[in-house]
Amino acid sequence: MWFFDALASGFTHPTEPGRVQWFRIIFGTVLTARFALALGQGGWDRLTTGSLSLHLTEQRFGPRRARLLASAYRPVLIVRTAAALVLALGLVPRLALLVVLAGAAMELLYLRSPNAVRYTLLTGTALLLAGDLGHGLVVEHGASTANTWAQCLLVLITTDIYWNSAWQKLRSSQFRSGLYLAQWVHTYSQVRDRLPYRRQFAVPGFVRRNAGNLTDQDVRLWRAAAACVIAAEIALPPALLIEQTMPYAVVVGIGMHAAFTCLKPRQLITFSGLTVGTYIAFTAA
């Protein structure tokens, strides 16, 4: 298996550089969408005078630093969106990647739950360590050691994300019982018409009708779904590395992330987009 050969050889095992170059295109595309969406739903006015976000920022960093962040906020939103598009197109990719990572890191200063930002920074750093990011929308084919280290990092990051997620779910009796998912869908079904930003959620109607009433049957159904998610998160990394099982693992992974994204489309676009994008790094050829 190429991954273990690469580890054993000190990352001198040749891989196809196009794998990481494809991920660069995916990374730039996902971040362009994320940054563009961040301009809406109040994002453009997040740190305006009198806003709660600015008040909380002043409490956290002090008035002077908060004013500096507020003055830089809108220009950074524009620059990082443009840089993400430039990265996807492969124009000066390394410089564009640095700007994108800096723009994403800014969100650590004001987001309450910046897990997507941390994941962006991790995968972006793996890209930054690649020896050949390519240029334009053309990817290279052949064998090279330029991107072996970066490709191994992407595999390790995705494996850690999946296995850590499975471990947290295994430790949660509420999730294992199916009650967490059942309560989430039931609550959403009751209040969805009163949500200020309805497009943040996209649970299909047939799911709400058939599994959103907190009956014993609903809880049993969500218990089975929870078990399937845990099993998939454990099995996906090794299945993606094995050539014979990879096509099936990709289908399962895309289906799982599509279901995740229905729960919170805007919030999970980065996690789902980048994670599925890393699948391309699980094969060396």
Coordinates of C-alpha atoms in Angstrom, one line a residue:
M1 CA 0.0 0.0 0.0
W2 CA 1.5 3.3 -1.1
F3 CA 0.8 5.2 2.1
F4 CA 2.8 2.8 4.3
D5 CA 5.5 2.6 1.6
A6 CA 5.8 6.4 1.8
L7 CA 6.1 6.3 5.6
A8 CA 8.7 3.6 5.5
S9 CA 10.8 5.4 2.9
G10 CA 10.8 8.7 4.6
F11 CA 8.3 10.2 2.1
T12 CA 10.6 9.4 -0.9
H13 CA 8.0 7.0 -2.4
P14 CA 6.8 8.6 -5.7
T15 CA 3.2 9.6 -6.1
E16 CA 1.3 11.4 -8.8
P17 CA 1.5 15.2 -8.1
G18 CA -1.8 15.7 -9.8
R19 CA -3.6 14.3 -6.7
V20 CA -2.6 17.2 -4.5
Q21 CA -3.0 19.6 -7.5
W22 CA -6.6 18.5 -7.8
F23 CA -7.1 19.1 -4.1
R24 CA -5.7 22.6 -4.5
I25 CA -8.5 23.3 -7.1
I26 CA -11.1 21.7 -4.7
F27 CA -9.8 23.7 -1.7
G28 CA -9.9 27.0 -3.6
T29 CA -13.4 26.3 -4.9
V30 CA -14.8 25.3 -1.5
L31 CA -13.2 28.3 0.2
T32 CA -14.5 30.7 -2.6
A33 CA -18.0 29.4 -1.8
R34 CA -17.5 29.7 1.9
F35 CA -16.1 33.2 1.8
A36 CA -18.8 34.4 -0.6
L37 CA -21.5 33.0 1.6
A38 CA -19.9 34.7 4.6
L39 CA -20.8 38.1 3.0
G40 CA -24.5 37.4 3.4
Q41 CA -26.9 36.9 6.4
G42 CA -25.3 39.8 8.3
G43 CA -21.7 38.8 7.7
W44 CA -20.9 42.0 5.9
D45 CA -22.1 44.0 8.9
R46 CA -20.7 41.7 11.6
L47 CA -18.4 44.3 13.2
T48 CA -20.2 47.5 12.5
T49 CA -20.6 50.2 15.2
G50 CA -23.1 49.2 17.8
S51 CA -23.3 45.5 16.8
L52 CA -23.2 42.8 19.4
S53 CA -20.2 41.2 17.7
L54 CA -18.2 44.4 18.0
H55 CA -19.2 44.7 21.7
L56 CA -18.0 41.1 22.4
T57 CA -14.8 41.7 20.5
E58 CA -14.1 44.8 22.6
Q59 CA -14.6 42.8 25.7
R60 CA -12.3 40.1 24.5
F61 CA -9.5 42.2 23.0
G62 CA -10.0 45.7 24.3
P63 CA -11.4 48.7 22.4
R64 CA -8.2 49.5 20.4
R65 CA -7.6 46.0 19.0
A66 CA -11.3 45.7 18.3
R67 CA -11.3 48.9 16.3
L68 CA -8.3 47.6 14.3
L69 CA -10.1 44.3 13.5
A70 CA -13.3 46.2 12.6
S71 CA -11.5 48.5 10.2
A72 CA -9.7 45.5 8.5
Y73 CA -12.7 43.2 8.5
R74 CA -14.5 44.2 5.2
P75 CA -11.3 44.6 3.1
V76 CA -10.2 41.1 4.3
L77 CA -13.5 39.6 3.3
I78 CA -13.1 40.9 -0.2
V79 CA -9.4 40.1 -0.6
R80 CA -9.7 36.5 0.8
T81 CA -12.6 35.7 -1.5
A82 CA -10.7 36.9 -4.5
A83 CA -7.6 35.0 -3.3
A84 CA -9.6 31.8 -3.0
L85 CA -10.8 32.1 -6.6
V86 CA -7.3 32.8 -7.8
L87 CA -6.1 29.7 -5.9
A88 CA -8.7 27.5 -7.6
L89 CA -7.7 28.9 -11.0
G90 CA -4.0 28.2 -10.2
L91 CA -2.7 31.7 -10.6
V92 CA 0.3 32.3 -8.3
P93 CA -1.2 29.5 -6.1
R94 CA 1.3 29.6 -3.2
L95 CA 0.8 33.4 -2.6
A96 CA -3.0 33.0 -3.0
L97 CA -2.9 30.1 -0.5
L98 CA -1.1 32.2 2.1
V99 CA -3.7 35.0 1.7
V100 CA -6.6 32.5 1.9
L101 CA -5.1 30.9 5.1
A102 CA -4.6 34.4 6.7
G103 CA -8.2 35.4 5.8
A104 CA -9.6 32.1 7.2
A105 CA -7.5 32.5 10.4
M106 CA -9.2 35.9 11.0
E107 CA -12.4 34.0 11.8
L108 CA -10.7 32.6 14.9
L109 CA -11.0 36.1 16.4
Y110 CA -14.8 36.2 16.4
L111 CA -16.5 32.9 15.6
R112 CA -17.8 31.0 18.6
S113 CA -17.3 27.6 17.2
P114 CA -14.4 27.8 14.7
N115 CA -13.9 24.0 14.1
A116 CA -14.3 24.5 10.3
V117 CA -11.6 27.2 10.4
R118 CA -9.2 24.9 12.2
Y119 CA -9.9 22.1 9.6
T120 CA -9.3 24.7 6.8
L121 CA -6.0 25.7 8.3
L122 CA -4.9 22.1 8.7
T123 CA -5.7 21.0 5.2
G124 CA -4.4 24.4 3.8
T125 CA -1.1 23.9 5.7
A126 CA -0.7 20.4 4.1
L127 CA -1.2 22.1 0.7
L128 CA 1.3 24.8 1.6
L129 CA 3.9 22.0 2.2
A130 CA 3.4 20.5 -1.2
G131 CA 6.4 20.9 -3.6
D132 CA 4.3 21.3 -6.7
L133 CA 0.9 23.0 -6.5
G134 CA 0.6 23.2 -10.3
H135 CA -0.6 26.1 -12.4
G136 CA -3.9 26.8 -13.9
L137 CA -6.6 24.1 -14.2
V138 CA -4.3 21.5 -15.7
V139 CA -2.9 18.8 -13.4
E140 CA 0.2 16.8 -14.0
H141 CA 0.4 13.1 -14.4
G142 CA 3.4 10.9 -13.8
A143 CA 5.5 9.9 -10.7
S144 CA 7.2 12.4 -8.4
T145 CA 8.2 12.8 -4.8
A146 CA 7.3 16.5 -4.8
N147 CA 3.9 16.1 -3.2
T148 CA 4.3 12.8 -1.3
W149 CA 4.7 14.5 2.1
A150 CA 1.7 16.7 1.5
Q151 CA -0.5 13.9 0.3
C152 CA 0.4 11.8 3.4
L153 CA -0.6 14.7 5.6
L154 CA -4.0 15.0 3.9
V155 CA -4.6 11.3 4.5
L156 CA -3.5 11.6 8.2
I157 CA -5.7 14.7 8.8
T158 CA -8.8 13.1 7.3
T159 CA -8.2 9.9 9.2
D160 CA -7.8 11.8 12.5
I161 CA -11.0 13.8 11.8
Y162 CA -13.0 10.7 11.1
W163 CA -11.7 8.6 14.0
N164 CA -11.8 11.4 16.5
S165 CA -15.4 12.1 15.4
A166 CA -16.3 8.4 15.8
W167 CA -14.7 8.3 19.3
Q168 CA -16.7 11.4 20.4
K169 CA -19.9 9.8 19.2
L170 CA -19.1 6.5 20.9
R171 CA -18.6 8.3 24.1
S172 CA -22.0 10.0 23.8
S173 CA -24.8 7.8 25.1
Q174 CA -27.3 10.3 23.8
F175 CA -26.0 10.1 20.3
R176 CA -25.6 6.3 20.4
S177 CA -29.2 6.0 21.6
G178 CA -30.5 7.9 18.6
L179 CA -32.1 10.4 20.9
Y180 CA -29.9 13.3 19.9
L181 CA -30.7 13.0 16.2
A182 CA -34.4 12.4 16.9
Q183 CA -34.6 15.5 19.1
W184 CA -32.7 17.6 16.6
V185 CA -35.0 16.7 13.7
H186 CA -38.1 17.0 15.8
T187 CA -37.1 20.5 17.1
Y188 CA -36.2 21.6 13.6
S189 CA -39.6 20.4 12.3
Q190 CA -41.4 22.4 14.9
V191 CA -39.5 25.7 14.5
R192 CA -38.3 25.8 10.9
D193 CA -40.9 28.3 9.8
R194 CA -39.8 30.7 12.4
L195 CA -36.0 30.5 11.7
P196 CA -34.5 33.8 10.5
Y197 CA -32.3 32.1 7.9
R198 CA -34.2 29.0 6.7
R199 CA -31.7 28.1 4.1
Q200 CA -29.2 27.2 6.9
F201 CA -31.1 24.0 7.2
A202 CA -32.4 21.6 4.5
V203 CA -33.8 18.4 6.1
P204 CA -36.0 16.8 3.5
G205 CA -39.7 16.8 4.0
F206 CA -40.1 13.0 3.9
V207 CA -37.5 12.7 6.8
R208 CA -39.5 15.3 8.9
R209 CA -42.7 13.5 8.2
N210 CA -41.5 9.9 8.8
A211 CA -38.9 10.4 11.5
G212 CA -39.5 13.7 13.2
N213 CA -42.1 12.9 15.8
L214 CA -40.0 11.4 18.7
T215 CA -42.0 8.1 18.7
D216 CA -40.2 4.9 19.8
Q217 CA -40.0 3.9 16.2
D218 CA -38.4 7.2 15.3
V219 CA -35.8 6.9 18.0
R220 CA -35.0 3.3 16.9
L221 CA -34.5 4.5 13.3
W222 CA -32.2 7.3 14.4
R223 CA -30.3 4.8 16.7
A224 CA -29.6 2.7 13.6
A225 CA -28.6 5.8 11.7
A226 CA -26.2 6.8 14.5
A227 CA -24.6 3.3 14.5
C228 CA -24.2 3.5 10.7
V229 CA -22.4 6.9 11.0
I230 CA -20.0 5.6 13.6
A231 CA -19.2 2.5 11.7
A232 CA -18.7 4.5 8.5
E233 CA -16.4 7.0 10.1
I234 CA -14.2 4.2 11.5
A235 CA -14.2 2.2 8.3
L236 CA -13.8 4.9 5.7
P237 CA -10.1 5.8 6.0
P238 CA -8.7 2.2 5.6
A239 CA -11.4 1.5 2.9
L240 CA -10.3 4.6 1.0
L241 CA -6.7 3.4 1.0
I242 CA -7.5 0.0 -0.4
E243 CA -7.8 0.0 -4.1
Q244 CA -10.5 -2.6 -4.3
T245 CA -12.8 -1.0 -1.7
M246 CA -12.1 2.7 -2.6
P247 CA -15.0 3.2 -5.1
Y248 CA -17.5 1.9 -2.6
A249 CA -16.0 4.0 0.2
V250 CA -16.2 7.1 -1.9
V251 CA -19.9 6.5 -2.6
V252 CA -20.6 5.9 1.2
G253 CA -18.6 8.9 2.2
I254 CA -20.3 11.2 -0.3
G255 CA -23.7 9.9 0.8
M256 CA -22.8 10.4 4.5
H257 CA -21.6 14.0 4.0
A258 CA -24.7 14.8 1.9
A259 CA -26.8 13.8 4.9
F260 CA -24.6 15.8 7.2
T261 CA -24.9 18.9 5.0
C262 CA -28.7 18.6 5.0
L263 CA -28.7 19.3 8.7
K264 CA -26.6 22.5 8.4
P265 CA -25.8 23.3 4.7
R266 CA -24.1 26.6 5.3
Q267 CA -22.1 25.6 8.4
L268 CA -21.0 22.2 7.0
I269 CA -20.1 23.3 3.4
T270 CA -16.4 23.6 4.4
F271 CA -16.2 20.4 6.4
S272 CA -18.0 18.3 3.9
G273 CA -16.5 19.9 0.8
L274 CA -12.9 19.6 2.0
T275 CA -13.3 16.1 3.5
V276 CA -14.8 14.6 0.4
G277 CA -12.1 16.5 -1.5
T278 CA -9.3 14.8 0.4
Y279 CA -10.6 11.4 -0.9
I280 CA -8.6 12.1 -4.0
A281 CA -5.4 12.0 -1.9
F282 CA -6.0 8.5 -0.7
T283 CA -4.7 7.0 -3.9
A284 CA -1.2 7.5 -5.2
A285 CA -1.7 6.9 -8.9

